[in-house]
GROMACS .gro file of C-alpha atoms in nm:
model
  326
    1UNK     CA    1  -4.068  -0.993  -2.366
    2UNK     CA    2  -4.057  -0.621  -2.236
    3UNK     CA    3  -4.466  -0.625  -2.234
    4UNK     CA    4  -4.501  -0.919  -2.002
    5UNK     CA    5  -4.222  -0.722  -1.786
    6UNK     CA    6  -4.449  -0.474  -1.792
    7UNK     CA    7  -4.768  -0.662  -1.721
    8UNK     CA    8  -4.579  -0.816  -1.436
    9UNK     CA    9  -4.446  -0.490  -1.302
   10UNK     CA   10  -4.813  -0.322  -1.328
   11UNK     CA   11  -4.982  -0.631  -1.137
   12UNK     CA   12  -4.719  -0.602  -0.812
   13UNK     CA   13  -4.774  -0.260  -0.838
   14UNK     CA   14  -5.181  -0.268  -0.850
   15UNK     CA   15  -5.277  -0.588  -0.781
   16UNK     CA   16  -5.067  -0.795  -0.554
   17UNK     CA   17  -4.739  -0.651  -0.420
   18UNK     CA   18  -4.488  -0.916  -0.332
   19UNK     CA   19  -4.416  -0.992   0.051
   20UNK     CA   20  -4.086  -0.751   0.098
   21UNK     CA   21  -3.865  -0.790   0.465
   22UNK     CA   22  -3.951  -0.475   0.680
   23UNK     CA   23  -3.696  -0.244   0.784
   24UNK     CA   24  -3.599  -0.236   1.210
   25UNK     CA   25  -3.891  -0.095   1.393
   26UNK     CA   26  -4.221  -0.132   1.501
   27UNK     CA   27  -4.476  -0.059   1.179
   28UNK     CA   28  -4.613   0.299   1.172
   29UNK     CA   29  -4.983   0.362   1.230
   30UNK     CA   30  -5.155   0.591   0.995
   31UNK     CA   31  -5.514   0.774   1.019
   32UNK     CA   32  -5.689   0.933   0.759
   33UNK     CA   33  -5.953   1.209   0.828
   34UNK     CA   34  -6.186   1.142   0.476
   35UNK     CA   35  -6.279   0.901   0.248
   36UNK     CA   36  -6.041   1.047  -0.026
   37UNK     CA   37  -6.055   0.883  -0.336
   38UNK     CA   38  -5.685   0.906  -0.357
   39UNK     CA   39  -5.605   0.745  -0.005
   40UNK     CA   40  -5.614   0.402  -0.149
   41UNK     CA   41  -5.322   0.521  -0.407
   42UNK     CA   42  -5.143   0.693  -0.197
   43UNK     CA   43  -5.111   0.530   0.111
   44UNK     CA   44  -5.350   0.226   0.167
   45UNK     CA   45  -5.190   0.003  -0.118
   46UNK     CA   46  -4.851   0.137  -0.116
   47UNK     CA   47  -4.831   0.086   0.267
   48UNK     CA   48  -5.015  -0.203   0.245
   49UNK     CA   49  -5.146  -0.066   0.593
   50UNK     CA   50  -6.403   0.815   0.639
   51UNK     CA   51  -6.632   1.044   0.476
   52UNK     CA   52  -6.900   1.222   0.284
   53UNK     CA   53  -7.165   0.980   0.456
   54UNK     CA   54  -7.177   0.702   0.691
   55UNK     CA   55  -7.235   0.435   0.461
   56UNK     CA   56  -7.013   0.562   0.213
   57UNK     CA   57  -6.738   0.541   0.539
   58UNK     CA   58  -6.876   0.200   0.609
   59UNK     CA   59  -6.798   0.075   0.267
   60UNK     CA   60  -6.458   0.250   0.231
   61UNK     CA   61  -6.348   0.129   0.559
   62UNK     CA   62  -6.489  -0.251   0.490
   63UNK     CA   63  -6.296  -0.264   0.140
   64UNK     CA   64  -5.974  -0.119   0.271
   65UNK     CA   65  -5.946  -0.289   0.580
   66UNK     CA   66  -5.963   0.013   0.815
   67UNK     CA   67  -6.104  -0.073   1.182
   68UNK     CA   68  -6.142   0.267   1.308
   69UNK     CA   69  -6.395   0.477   1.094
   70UNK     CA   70  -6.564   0.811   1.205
   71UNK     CA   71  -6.896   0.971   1.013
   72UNK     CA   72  -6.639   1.299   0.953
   73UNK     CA   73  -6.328   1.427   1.009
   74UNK     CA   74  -6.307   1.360   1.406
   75UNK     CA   75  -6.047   1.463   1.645
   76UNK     CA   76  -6.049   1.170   1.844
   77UNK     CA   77  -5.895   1.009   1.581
   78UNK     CA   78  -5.604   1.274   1.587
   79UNK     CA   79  -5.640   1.238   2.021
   80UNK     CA   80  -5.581   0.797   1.937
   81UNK     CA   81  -5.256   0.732   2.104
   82UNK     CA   82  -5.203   0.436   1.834
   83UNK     CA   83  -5.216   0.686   1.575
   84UNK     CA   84  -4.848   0.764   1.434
   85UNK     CA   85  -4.881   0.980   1.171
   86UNK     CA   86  -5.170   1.183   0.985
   87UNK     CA   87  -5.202   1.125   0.597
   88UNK     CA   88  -5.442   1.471   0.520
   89UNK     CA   89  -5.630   1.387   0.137
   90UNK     CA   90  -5.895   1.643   0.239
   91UNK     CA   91  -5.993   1.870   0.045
   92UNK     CA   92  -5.811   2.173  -0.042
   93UNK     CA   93  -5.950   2.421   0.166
   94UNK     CA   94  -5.907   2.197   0.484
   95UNK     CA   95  -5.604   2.082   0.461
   96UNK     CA   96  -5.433   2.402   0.683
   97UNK     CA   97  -5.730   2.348   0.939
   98UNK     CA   98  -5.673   1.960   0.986
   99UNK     CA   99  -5.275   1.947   0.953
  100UNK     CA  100  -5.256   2.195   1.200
  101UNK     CA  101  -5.462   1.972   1.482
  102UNK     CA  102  -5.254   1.634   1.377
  103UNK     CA  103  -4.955   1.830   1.465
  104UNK     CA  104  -5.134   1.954   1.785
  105UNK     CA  105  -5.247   1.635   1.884
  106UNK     CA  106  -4.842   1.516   1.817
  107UNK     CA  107  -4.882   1.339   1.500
  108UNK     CA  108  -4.623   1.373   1.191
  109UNK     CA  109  -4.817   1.485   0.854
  110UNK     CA  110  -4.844   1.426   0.483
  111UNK     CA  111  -5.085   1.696   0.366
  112UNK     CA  112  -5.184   1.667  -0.043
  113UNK     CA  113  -5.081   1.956  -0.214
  114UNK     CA  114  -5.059   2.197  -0.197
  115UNK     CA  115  -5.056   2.181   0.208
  116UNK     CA  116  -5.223   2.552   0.248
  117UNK     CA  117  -5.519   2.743  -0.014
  118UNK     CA  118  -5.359   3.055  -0.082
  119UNK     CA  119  -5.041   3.206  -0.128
  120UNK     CA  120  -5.113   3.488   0.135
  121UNK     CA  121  -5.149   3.186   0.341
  122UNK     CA  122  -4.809   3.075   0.210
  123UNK     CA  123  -4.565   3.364   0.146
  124UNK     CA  124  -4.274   3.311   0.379
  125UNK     CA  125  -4.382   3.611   0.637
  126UNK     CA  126  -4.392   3.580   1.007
  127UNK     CA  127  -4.800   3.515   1.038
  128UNK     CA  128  -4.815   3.266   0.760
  129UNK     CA  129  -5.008   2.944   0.751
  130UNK     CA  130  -4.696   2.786   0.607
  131UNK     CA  131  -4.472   2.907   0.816
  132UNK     CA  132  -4.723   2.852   1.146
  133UNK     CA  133  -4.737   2.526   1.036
  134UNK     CA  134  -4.348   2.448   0.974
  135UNK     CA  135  -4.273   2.591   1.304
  136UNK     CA  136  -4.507   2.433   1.489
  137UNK     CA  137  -4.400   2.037   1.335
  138UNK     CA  138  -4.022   2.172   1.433
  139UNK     CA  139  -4.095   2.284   1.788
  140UNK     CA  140  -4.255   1.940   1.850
  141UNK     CA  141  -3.997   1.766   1.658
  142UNK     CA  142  -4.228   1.611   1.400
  143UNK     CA  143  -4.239   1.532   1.054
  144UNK     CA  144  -4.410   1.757   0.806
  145UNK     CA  145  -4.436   1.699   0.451
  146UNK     CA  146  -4.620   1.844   0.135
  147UNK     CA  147  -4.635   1.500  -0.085
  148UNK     CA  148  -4.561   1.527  -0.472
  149UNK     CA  149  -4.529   1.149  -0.553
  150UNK     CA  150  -4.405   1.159  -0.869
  151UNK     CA  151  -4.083   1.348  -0.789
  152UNK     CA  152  -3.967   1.049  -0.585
  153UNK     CA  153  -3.924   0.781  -0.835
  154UNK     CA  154  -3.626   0.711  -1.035
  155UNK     CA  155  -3.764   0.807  -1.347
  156UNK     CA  156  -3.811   1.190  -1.260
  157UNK     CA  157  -3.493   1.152  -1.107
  158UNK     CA  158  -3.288   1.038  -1.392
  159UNK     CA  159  -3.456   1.326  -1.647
  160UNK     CA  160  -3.329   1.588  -1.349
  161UNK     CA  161  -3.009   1.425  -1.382
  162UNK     CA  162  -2.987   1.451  -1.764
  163UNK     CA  163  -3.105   1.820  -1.755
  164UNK     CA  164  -2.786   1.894  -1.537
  165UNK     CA  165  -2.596   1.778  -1.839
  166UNK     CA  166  -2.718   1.951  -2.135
  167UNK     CA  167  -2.687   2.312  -2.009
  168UNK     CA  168  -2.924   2.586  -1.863
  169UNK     CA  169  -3.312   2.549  -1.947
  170UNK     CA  170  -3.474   2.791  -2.210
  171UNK     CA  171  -3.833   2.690  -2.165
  172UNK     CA  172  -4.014   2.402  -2.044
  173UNK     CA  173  -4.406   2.330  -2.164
  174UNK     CA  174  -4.554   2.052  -1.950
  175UNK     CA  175  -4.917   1.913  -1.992
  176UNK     CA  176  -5.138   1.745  -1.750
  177UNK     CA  177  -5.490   1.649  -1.873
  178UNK     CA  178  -5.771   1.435  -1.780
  179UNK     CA  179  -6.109   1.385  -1.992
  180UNK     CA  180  -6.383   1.601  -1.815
  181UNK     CA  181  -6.595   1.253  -1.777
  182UNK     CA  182  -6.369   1.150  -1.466
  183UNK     CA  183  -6.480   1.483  -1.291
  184UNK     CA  184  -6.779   1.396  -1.143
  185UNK     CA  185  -6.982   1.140  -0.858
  186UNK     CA  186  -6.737   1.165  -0.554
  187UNK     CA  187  -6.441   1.376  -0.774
  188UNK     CA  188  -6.665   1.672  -0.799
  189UNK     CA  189  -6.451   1.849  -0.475
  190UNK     CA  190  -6.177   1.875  -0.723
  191UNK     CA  191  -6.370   2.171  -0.927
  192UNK     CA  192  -6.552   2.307  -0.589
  193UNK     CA  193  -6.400   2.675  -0.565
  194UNK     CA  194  -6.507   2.730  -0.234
  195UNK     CA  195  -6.287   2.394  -0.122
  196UNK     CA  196  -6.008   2.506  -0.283
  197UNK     CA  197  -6.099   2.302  -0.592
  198UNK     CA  198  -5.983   2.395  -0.955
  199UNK     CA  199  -5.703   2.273  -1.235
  200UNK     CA  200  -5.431   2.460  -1.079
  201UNK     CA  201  -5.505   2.320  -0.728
  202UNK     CA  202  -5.564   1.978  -0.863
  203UNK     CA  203  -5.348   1.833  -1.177
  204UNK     CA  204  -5.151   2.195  -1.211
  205UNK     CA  205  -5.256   2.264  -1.547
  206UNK     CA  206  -5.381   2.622  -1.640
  207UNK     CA  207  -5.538   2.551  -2.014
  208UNK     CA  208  -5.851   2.476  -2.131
  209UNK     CA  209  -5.825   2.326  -2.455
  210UNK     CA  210  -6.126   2.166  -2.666
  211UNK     CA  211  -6.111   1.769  -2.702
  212UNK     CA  212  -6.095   1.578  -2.998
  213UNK     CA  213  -6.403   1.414  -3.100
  214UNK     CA  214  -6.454   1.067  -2.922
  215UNK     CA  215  -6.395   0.769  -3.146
  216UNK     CA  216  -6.691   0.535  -3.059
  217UNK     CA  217  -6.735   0.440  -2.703
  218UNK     CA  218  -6.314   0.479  -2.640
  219UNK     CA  219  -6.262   0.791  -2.456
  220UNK     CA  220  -6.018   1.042  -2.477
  221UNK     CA  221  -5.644   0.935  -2.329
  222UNK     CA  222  -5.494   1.117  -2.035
  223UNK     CA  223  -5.228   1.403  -2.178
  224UNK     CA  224  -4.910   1.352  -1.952
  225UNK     CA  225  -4.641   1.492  -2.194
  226UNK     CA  226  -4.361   1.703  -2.104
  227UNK     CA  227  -4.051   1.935  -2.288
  228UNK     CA  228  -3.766   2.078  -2.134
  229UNK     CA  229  -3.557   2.270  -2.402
  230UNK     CA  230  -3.137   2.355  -2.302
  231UNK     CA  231  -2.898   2.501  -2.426
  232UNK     CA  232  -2.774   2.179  -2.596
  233UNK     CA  233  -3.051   1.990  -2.628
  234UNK     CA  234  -3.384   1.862  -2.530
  235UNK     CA  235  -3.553   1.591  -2.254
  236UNK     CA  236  -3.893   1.497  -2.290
  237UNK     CA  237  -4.039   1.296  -1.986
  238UNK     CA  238  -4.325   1.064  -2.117
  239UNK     CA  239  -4.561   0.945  -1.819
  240UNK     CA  240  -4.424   1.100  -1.548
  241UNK     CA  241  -4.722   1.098  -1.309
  242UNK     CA  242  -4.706   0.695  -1.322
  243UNK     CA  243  -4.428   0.588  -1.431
  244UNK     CA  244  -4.442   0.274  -1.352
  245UNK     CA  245  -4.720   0.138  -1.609
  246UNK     CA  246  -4.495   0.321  -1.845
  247UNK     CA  247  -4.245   0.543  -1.939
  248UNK     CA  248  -3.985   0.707  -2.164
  249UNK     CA  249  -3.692   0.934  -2.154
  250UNK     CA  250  -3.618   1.109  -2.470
  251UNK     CA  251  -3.282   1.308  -2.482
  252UNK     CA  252  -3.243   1.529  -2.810
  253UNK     CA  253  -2.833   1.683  -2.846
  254UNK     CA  254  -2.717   1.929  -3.024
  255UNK     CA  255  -2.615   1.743  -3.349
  256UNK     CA  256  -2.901   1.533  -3.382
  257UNK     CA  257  -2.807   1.262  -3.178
  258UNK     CA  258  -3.138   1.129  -3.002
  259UNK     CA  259  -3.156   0.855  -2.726
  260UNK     CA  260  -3.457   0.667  -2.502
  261UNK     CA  261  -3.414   0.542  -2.173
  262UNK     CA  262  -3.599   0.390  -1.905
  263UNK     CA  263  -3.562   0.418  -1.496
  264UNK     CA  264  -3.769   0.224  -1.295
  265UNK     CA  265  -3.512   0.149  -1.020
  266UNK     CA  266  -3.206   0.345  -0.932
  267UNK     CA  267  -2.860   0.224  -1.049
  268UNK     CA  268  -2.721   0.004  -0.774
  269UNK     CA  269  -2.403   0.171  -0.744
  270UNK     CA  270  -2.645   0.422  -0.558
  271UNK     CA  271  -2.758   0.222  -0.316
  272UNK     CA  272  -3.110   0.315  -0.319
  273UNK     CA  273  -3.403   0.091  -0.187
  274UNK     CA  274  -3.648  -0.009  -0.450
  275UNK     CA  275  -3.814  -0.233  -0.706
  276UNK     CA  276  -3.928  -0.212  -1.055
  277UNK     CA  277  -4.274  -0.253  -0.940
  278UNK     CA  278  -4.262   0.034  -0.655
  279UNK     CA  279  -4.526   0.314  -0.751
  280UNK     CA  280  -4.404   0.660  -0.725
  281UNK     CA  281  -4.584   0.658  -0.350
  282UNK     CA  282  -4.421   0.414  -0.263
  283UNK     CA  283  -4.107   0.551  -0.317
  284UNK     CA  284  -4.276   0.831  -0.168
  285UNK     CA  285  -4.378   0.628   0.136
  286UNK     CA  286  -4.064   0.477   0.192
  287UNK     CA  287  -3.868   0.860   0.173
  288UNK     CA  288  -4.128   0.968   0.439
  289UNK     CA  289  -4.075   0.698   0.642
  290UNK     CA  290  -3.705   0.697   0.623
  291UNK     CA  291  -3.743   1.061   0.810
  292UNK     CA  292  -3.939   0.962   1.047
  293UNK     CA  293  -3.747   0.682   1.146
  294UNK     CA  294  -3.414   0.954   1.144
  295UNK     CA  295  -3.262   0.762   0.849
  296UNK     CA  296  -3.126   0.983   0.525
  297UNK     CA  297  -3.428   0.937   0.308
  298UNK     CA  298  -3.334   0.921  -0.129
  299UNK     CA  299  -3.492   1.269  -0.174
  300UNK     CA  300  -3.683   1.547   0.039
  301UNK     CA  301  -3.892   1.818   0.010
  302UNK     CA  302  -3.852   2.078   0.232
  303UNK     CA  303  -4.104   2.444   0.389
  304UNK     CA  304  -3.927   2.639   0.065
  305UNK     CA  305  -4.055   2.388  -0.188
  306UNK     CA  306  -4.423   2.410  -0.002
  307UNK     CA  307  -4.380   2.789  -0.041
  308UNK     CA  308  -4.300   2.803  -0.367
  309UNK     CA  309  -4.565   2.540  -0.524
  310UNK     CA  310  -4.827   2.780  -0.377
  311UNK     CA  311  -4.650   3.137  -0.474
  312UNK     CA  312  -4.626   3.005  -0.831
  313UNK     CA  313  -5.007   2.843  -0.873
  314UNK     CA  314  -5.079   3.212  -0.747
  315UNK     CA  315  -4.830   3.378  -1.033
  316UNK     CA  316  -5.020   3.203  -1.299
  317UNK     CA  317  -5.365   3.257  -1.157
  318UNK     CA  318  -5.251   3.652  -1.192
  319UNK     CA  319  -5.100   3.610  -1.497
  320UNK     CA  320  -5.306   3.421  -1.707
  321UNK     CA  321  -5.611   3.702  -1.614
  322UNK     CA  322  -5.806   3.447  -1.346
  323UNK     CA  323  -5.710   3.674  -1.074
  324UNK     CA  324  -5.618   3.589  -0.759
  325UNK     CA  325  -5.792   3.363  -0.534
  326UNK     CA  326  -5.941   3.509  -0.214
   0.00000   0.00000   0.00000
């Protein structure tokens, strides 16, 4: 029974989301400045709502359903009155460069992270990019937001909540890894240094470790695996980049006592919005859009969070020997 839950969860989430009553308010308009192969993910599907060539913008635009394509990023799209709000998937290196005319031109922002390419351009000093471009959304009363998807859904939101209860944290190891066969064709930006490209930048993991051998013509499964060690216990978050295919919550106490849950909706005494099937954007989407609309969205991420997810991809760079970027 809990596998066709599952199936049925995965195909609203992927495949066809059921119709859902829409909060008060006229729909938000969104433009995106690049083809991005993580648009459709991250805001196309979940909202149900350009660019390495033309005909690769043709095609993206025709199989998304997006009237109004450019051959590259274009700032008439940012000057279209229609336009609400600014999703920026560019790459890394452009993503200061591009949020910074959306919130000229008046449009709220969701930059990928992280939102700036260097912690110089980050550290919270008068003339930094961060801070240039936090003050400049507030002054024009607009919304400004570093996504991080997965922190929005209920899953990484009940393993927070059971760290609270088992005491301080010791040490935390975390993995993140993709086979190197997905790196490649349009995904090659995502190892370009000059774009701001590399693990850290991109998935946020700092080792290199040699693959297993490949068993036939399977390949190698994603590592998403996580360990947070307290001072009375353990949590170890399964899947928690996409939860909602999957996911467990293992709690280790002192005393051997061992437990698994599951959160893919928040308890209703909480009064939360969501659905089993909702993918951690769209619990994403909805937060962002809760803000925009002034209501009290389920979680936030504020300037200090986008300051410190760049200062600390920067403290590992130095520590681990890379060096810092330029």
């Amino acid at each position: 029974m809990s596998s066709l839950i599952g199936l049925k969860r995965c195909h609203f989430a992927f495949l066809s989301a059921p119709n859902v009553d829409s909060e008060a308010g006229p729909p938000l308009k969104f433009g995106i400045p690049g083809a991005a192969v993580i648009a459709p993910a991250a805001l196309i599907t979940p909202a149900k709502s350009m660019q390495t060539d033309i005909k690769r913008a043709e095609e993206y635009a025709k199989k998304y359903g997006i009237s109004n394509m450019g051959e590259k990023p274009d700032i008439k799209l940012l000057d279209d009155p229609s336009i609400d709000c600014i999703y920026n998937p560019l790459p890394n290196g452009l993503h200061y460069e591009w949020t910074m005319k959306a919130l000229a031109a008046g449009k709220h922002v969701l930059p990928e992270k992280p939102s700036v390419d260097t912690a110089e351009e980050a550290t919270p000093n008068p003339n930094s990019t961060t801070r240039r471009m936090f003050d400049l959304a507030e002054r024009k009363c607009l919304i400004l937001f570093e996504v991080f998807h997965y922190r929005f859904h209920p899953a990484i939101q009940r393993a927070k909540a059971v760290l609270d209860s088992v005491g301080a944290i010791k040490s935390i190891y975390a993995t993140l890894g993709f086979p190197r066969c997905i790196i490649g064709g349009d995904n090659y930006i995502r190892v370009k240094y000059d774009l701001g490209g590399g693990a850290m930048m991109d998935y946020g993991s700092h080792q290199t470790r040699r693959p297993s051998k490949r068993r036939g013509f399977i390949p190698p499964w994603p590592d998403i695996t996580a360990r947070v060690t307290c001072e009375r216990g353990s949590v170890e978050p399964f899947n928690f980049v996409m939860p909602v295919i999957y996911h467990s919550i293992t709690v280790c106490l002192e005393g051997g006592t061992v437990r698994t849950e599951e959160a893919y909706i928040f308890p209703k005494e909480s009064r939360r919005k969501g659905e089993d099937w909702w993918t951690t954007y769209r619990y994403q989407l909805g937060a962002f859009v809760d803000k925009v609309r002034g209501r009290t969205p389920h979680m936030w991420l504020d300037r200090d969070d986008a300051v410190a997810n760049m200062e600390w991809i920067e403290k590992i760079y130095d520590a681990s020997g890379v060096g810092l970027r330029p």
